[in-house]
Coordinates of C-alpha atoms and ligand atoms in Angstrom, one line a residue:
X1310 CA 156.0 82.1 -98.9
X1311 CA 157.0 78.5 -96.7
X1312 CA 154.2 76.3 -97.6
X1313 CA 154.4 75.3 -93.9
X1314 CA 155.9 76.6 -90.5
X1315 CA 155.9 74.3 -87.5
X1316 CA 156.2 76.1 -84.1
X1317 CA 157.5 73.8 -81.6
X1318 CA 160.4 71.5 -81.3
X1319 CA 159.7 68.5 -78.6
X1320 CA 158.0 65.2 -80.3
X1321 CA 155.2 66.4 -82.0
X1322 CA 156.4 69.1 -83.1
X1323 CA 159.2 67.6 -84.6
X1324 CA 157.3 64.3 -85.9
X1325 CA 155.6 67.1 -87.7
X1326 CA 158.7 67.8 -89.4
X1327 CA 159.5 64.6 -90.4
X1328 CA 156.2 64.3 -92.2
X1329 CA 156.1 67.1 -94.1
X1330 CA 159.5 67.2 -95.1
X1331 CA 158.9 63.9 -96.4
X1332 CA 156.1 64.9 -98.0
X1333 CA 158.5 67.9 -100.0
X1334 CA 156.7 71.1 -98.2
X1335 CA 160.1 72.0 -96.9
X1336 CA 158.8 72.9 -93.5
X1337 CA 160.8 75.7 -91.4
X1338 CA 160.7 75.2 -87.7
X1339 CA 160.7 77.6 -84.8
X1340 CA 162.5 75.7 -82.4
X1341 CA 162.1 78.1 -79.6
X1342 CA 164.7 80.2 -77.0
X1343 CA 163.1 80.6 -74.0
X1344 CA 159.1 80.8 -74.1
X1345 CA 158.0 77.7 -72.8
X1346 CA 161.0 75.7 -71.5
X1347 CA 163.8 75.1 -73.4
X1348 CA 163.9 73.5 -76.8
X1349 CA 163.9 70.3 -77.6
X1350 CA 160.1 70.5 -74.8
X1351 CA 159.6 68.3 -71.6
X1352 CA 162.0 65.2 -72.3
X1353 CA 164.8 68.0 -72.4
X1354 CA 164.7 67.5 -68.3
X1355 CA 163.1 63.6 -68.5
X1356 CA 166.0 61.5 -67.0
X1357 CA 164.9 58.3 -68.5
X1358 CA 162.6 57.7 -71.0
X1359 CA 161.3 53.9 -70.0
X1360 CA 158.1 54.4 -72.4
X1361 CA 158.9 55.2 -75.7
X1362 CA 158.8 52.1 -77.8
X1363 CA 161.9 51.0 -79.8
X1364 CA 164.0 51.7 -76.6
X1365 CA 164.1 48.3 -74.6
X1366 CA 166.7 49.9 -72.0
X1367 CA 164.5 53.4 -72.3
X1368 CA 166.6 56.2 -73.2
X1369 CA 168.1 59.8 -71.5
X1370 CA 165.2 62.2 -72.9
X1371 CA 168.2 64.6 -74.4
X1372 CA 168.9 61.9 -76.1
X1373 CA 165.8 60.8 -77.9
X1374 CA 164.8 64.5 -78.3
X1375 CA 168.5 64.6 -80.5
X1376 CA 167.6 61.5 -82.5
X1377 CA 164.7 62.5 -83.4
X1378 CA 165.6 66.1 -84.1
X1379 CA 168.5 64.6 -86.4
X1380 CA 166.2 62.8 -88.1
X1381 CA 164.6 66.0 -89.2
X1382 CA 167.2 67.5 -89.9
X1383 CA 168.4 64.8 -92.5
X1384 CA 165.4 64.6 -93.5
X1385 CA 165.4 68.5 -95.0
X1386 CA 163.6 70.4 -92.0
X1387 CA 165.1 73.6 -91.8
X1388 CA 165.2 74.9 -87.7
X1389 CA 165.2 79.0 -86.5
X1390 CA 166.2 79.0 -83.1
X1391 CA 163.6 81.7 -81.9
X1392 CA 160.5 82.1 -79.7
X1393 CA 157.8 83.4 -82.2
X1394 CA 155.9 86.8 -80.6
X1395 CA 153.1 86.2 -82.8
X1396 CA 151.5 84.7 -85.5
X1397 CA 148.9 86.9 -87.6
X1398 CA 146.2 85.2 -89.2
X1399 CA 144.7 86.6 -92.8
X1400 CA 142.3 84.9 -95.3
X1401 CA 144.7 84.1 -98.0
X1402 CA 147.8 83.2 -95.7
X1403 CA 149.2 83.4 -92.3
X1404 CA 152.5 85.7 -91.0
X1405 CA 154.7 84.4 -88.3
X1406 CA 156.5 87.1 -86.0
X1407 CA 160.2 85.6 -84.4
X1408 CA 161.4 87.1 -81.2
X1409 CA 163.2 89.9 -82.9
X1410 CA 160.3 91.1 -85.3
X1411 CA 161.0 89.0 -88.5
X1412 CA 157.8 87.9 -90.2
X1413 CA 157.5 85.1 -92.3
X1414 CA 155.0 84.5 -94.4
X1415 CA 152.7 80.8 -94.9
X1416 CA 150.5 79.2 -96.3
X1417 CA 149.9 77.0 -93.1
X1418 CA 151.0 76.4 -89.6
X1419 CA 151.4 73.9 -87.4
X1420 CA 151.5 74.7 -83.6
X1421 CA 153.4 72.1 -81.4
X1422 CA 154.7 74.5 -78.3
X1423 CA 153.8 72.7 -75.7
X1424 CA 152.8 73.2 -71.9
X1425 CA 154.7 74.8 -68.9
X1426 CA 154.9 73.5 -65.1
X1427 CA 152.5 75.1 -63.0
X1428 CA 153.7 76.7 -59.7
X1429 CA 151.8 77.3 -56.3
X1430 CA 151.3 80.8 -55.7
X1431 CA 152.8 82.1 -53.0
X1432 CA 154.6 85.4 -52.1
X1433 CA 157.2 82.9 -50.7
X1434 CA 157.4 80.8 -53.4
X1435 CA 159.2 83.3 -55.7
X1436 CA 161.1 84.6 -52.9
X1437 CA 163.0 81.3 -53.0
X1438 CA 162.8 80.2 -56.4
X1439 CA 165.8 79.3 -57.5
X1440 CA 167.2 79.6 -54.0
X1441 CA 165.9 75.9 -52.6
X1442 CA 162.2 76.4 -55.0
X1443 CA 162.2 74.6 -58.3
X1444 CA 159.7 73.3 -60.4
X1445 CA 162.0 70.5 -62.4
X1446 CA 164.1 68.0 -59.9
X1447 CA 165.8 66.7 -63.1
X1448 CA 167.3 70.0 -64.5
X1449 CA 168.3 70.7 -60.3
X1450 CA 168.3 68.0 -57.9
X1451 CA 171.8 67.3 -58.5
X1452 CA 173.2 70.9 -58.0
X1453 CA 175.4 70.7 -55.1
X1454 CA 173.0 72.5 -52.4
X1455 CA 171.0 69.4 -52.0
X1456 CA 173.3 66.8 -51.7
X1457 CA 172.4 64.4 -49.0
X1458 CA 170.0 66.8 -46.9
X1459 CA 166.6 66.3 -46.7
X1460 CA 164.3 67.6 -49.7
X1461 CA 160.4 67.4 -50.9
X1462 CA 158.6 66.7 -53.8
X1463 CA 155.1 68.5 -53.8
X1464 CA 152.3 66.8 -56.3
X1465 CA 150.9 63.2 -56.8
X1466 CA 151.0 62.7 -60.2
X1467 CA 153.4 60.9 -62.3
X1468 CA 155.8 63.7 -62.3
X1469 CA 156.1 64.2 -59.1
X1470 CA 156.1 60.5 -58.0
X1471 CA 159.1 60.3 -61.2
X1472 CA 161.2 63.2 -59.8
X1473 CA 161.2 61.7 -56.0
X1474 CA 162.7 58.5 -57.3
X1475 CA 165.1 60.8 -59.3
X1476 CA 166.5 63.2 -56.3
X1477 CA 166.5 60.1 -54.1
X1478 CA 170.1 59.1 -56.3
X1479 CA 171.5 62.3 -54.5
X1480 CA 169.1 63.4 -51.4
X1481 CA 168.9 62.3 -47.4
X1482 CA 165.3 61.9 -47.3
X1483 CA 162.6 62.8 -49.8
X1484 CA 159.2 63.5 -48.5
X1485 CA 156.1 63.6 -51.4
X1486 CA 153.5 66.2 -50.3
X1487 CA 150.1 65.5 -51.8
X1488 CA 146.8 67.2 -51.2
X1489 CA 144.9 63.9 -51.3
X1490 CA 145.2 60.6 -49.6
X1491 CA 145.8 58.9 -53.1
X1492 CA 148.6 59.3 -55.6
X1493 CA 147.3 60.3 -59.3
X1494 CA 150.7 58.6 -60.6
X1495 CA 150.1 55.2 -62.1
X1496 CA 149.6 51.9 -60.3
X1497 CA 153.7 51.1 -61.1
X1498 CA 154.9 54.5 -60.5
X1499 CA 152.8 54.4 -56.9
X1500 CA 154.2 51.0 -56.3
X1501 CA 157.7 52.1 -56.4
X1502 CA 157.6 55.1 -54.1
X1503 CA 155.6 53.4 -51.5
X1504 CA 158.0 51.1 -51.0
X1505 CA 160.9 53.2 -51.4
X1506 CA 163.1 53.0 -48.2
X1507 CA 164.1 57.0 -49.0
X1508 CA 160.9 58.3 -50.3
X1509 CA 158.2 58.9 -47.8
X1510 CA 154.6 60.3 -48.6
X1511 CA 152.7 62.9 -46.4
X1512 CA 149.1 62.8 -46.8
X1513 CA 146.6 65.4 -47.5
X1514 CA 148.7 68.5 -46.9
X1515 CA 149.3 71.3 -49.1
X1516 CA 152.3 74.1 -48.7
X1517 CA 151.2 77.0 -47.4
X1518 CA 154.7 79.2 -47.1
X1519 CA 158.3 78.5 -48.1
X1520 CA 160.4 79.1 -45.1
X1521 CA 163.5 80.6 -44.9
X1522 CA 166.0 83.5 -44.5
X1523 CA 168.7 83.8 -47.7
X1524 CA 167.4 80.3 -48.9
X1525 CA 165.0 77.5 -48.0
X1526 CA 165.2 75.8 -45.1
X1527 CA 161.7 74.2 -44.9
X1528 CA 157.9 74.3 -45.4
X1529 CA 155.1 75.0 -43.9
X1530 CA 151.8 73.0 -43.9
X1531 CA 148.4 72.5 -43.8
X1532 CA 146.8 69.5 -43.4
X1533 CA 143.4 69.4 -45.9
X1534 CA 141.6 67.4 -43.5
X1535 CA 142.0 68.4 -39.8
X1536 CA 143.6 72.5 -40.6
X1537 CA 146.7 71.3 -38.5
X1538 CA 149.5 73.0 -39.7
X1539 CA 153.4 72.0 -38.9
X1540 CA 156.5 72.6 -40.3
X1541 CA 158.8 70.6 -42.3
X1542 CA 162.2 71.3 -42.1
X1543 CA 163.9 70.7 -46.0
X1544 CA 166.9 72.0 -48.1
X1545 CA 164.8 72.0 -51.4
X1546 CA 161.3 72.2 -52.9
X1547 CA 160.2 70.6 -56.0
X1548 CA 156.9 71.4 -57.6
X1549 CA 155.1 69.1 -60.2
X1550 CA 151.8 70.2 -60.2
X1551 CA 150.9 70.2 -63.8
X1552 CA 151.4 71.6 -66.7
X1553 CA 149.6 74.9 -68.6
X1554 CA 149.4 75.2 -72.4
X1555 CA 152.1 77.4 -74.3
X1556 CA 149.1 79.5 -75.9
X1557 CA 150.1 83.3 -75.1
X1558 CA 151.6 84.0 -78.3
X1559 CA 148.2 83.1 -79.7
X1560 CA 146.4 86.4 -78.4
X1561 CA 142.9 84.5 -78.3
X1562 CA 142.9 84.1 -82.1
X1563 CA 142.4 80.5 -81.4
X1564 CA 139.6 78.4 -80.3
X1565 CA 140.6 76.6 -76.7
X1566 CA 139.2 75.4 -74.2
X1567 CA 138.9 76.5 -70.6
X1568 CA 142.2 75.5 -69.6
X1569 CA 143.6 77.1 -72.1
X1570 CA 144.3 73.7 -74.7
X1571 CA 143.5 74.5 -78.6
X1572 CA 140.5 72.9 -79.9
X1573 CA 141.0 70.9 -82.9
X1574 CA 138.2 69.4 -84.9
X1575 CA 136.7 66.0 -84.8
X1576 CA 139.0 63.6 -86.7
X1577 CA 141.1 66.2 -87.7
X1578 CA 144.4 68.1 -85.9
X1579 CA 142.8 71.5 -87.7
X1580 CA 142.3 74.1 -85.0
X1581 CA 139.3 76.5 -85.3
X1582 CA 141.3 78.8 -88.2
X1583 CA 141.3 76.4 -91.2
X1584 CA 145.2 76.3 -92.6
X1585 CA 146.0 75.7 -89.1
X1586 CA 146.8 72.7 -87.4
X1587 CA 147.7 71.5 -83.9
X1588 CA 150.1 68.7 -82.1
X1589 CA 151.3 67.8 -78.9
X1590 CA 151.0 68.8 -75.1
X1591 CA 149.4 72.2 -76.5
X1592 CA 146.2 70.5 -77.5
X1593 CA 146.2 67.5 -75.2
X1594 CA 145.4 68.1 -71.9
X1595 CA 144.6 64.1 -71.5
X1596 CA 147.0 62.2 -72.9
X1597 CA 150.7 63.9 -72.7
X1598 CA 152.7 61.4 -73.3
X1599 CA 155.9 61.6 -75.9
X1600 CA 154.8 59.1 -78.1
X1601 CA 151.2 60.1 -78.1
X1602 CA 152.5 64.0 -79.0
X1603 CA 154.6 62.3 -81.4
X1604 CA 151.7 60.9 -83.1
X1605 CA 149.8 63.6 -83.2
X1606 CA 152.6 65.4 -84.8
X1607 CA 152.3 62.9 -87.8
X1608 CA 148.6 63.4 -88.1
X1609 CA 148.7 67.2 -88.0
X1610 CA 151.5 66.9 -91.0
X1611 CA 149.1 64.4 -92.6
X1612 CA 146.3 67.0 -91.9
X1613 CA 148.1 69.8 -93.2
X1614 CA 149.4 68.2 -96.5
X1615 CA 146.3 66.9 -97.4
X1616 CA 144.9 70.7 -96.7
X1617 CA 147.5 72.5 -99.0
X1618 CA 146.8 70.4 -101.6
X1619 CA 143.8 70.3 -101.9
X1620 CA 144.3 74.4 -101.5
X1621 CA 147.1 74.8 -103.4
X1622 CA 147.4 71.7 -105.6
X1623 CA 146.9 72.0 -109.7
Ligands
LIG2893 P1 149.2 65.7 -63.2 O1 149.0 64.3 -63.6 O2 148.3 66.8 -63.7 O3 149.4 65.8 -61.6 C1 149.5 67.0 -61.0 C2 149.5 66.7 -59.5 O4 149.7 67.9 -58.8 C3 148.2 66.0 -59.0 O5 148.5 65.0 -58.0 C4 147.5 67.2 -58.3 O6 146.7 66.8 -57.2 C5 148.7 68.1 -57.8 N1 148.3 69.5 -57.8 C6 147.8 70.3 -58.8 N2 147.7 71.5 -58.4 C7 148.1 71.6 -57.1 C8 148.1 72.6 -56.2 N3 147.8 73.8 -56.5 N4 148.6 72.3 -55.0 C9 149.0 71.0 -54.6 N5 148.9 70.0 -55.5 C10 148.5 70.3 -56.7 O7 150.7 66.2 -63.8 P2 152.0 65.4 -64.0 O8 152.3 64.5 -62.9 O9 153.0 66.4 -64.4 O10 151.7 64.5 -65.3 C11 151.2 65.1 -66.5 C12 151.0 64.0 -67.5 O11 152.2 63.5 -67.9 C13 150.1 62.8 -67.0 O12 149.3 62.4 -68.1 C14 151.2 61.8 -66.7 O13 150.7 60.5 -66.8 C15 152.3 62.1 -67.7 N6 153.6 61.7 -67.2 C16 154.0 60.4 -67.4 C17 155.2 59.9 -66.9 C18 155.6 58.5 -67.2 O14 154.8 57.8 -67.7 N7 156.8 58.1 -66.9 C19 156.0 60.8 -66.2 C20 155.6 62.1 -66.0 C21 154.4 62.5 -66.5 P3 145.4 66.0 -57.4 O15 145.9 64.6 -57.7 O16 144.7 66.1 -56.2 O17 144.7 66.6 -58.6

């Protein structure tokens, strides 16, 4: 029987790890294979990481993700590179299913497996995904096929506004295609693609169609306001419209709320099945920041320790 099993490997989850390992519950942690991005979460595909504090310079997200996951490590967490299928929840403990149908038995759990981009659905959309469609300009911008030609980012938050400064290192011209007449991304973040000599914003349209024969060769519009639609001729599409909660494993066992993020209770990372505890992008649809999952990896572990014991403590 682990006395705990962390699911999730980006900073909360592993935070979470760091905490109860130092507190001798000798956590095990699913790390994750494919379900939800790859491991490591989010910062796996963040290019520069100008936000987490202790890094003056900020820091390649690969690289802070391995820094902190070697601190973990050295710190006694033990990893399992799997996707879990599914967790089953009884009175007196819990059993965690891996990907190939090992069960593991605990006495608590902490869930840390994050969100997953959203993508516009379209017929055409996953007719050219991967063939000019992408939903991560960090993990693709620089393949080869969209080297100096002319490319679009579609979203306004701080993701999207993030990945056009990104693909402008190896783009033509990168258009930002936002439903609204105002950015969500930050006052900074805003600042700097406005004023971008590569980057140029196109107001209150949304993509209707992904245009193309083999691959993409441009988009088609609607304008939200007048219904005037136009084409926009571009070598590569990259979505950042938000992010949905990794919860399917779950199978409704958990409390969430509408949008799919687990509930945890007032002052307390305890989801709605007592013994289990929640961190990170998977119960924060607010927030989502690194350092903010990180921290609610520590107070999930705090959560959880102080639960076992008082369950399981002499
Ligand atoms: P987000 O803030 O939820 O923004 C999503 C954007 O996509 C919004 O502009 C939204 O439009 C648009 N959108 C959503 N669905 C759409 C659809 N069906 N069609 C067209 N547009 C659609 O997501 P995010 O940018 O990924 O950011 C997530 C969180 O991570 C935020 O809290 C953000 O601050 C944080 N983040 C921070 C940094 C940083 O600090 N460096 C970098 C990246 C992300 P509306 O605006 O009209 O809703």
């Amino acid at each position: 029987m682990e006395k705990v099993i962390i699911i999730g490997s980006g900073p909360a989850g592993l935070t979470a790890a760091i905490y109860t390992s130092r507190a001798n519950l000798s956590p095990l942690l699913f790390e994750g294979f494919q379900a939800g991005g790859m491991p490591g979460g989010q910062l796996m595909t963040t290019n520069i990481v100008e936000n987490f504090p202790g890094f003056p310079e900020g820091i390649p997200g690969p690289q802070l993700m391995e820094k902190i996951r070697q601190q973990a490590e050295r710190v006694g967490t033990r990893f399992i590179m799997e996707d879990v299928q599914e967790i089953k929840v009884d009175k007196q403990s819990f059993t965690v299913v891996s990907m190939i149908g090992q069960e593991y038995e605990a006495q608590s759990i902490i869930i840390a497996t994050g969100a997953t981009a959203r993508r516009l659905p379209l017929d055409s959309e996953k007719k050219f995904w991967t063939k000019g469609v992408s939903a991560c300009a960090v993990c693709d911008g620089a393949l080869p096929i969209f080297r100096d030609k002319d490319l679009a980012i579609i979203g306004g938050g701080d993701s999207a506004v993030e990945e056009a400064g990104h693909l402008t290192n190896f783009a033509g011209k990168v258009y930002i295609i936002h439903r609204r007449d105002e950015l969500r991304a930050s006052k900074i973040l805003r600042k700097r693609a406005e004023e971008h000599p590569k980057i140029e914003i196109l107001w209150n349209k949304t993509v209707i169609e992904f245009l193309g024969e083999q691959i993409l060769t441009g988009l088609k519009l609607k304008d939200t306001k007048t219904g005037e639609v136009s084409e926009l001729p571009v070598a590569g599409a990259f979505e950042a419209i938000g992010h949905a909660p990794n919860t399917g494993f779950l199978k409704g066992q958990l409390e969430t709320n509408e949008s799919g993020y687990l509930i945890t209770r007032p002052n307390s990372m305890m989801t709605s099945v007592e013994g289990i505890f929640a961190a990170g992008d998977v119960q924060d649809p607010k927030y989502r920041q690194a350092v903010s999952a990180a921290g609610s990896g520590c107070m999930a572990a705090t959560d959880c320790e102080r639960w076992i014991c008082g369950m399981y403590c002499d």
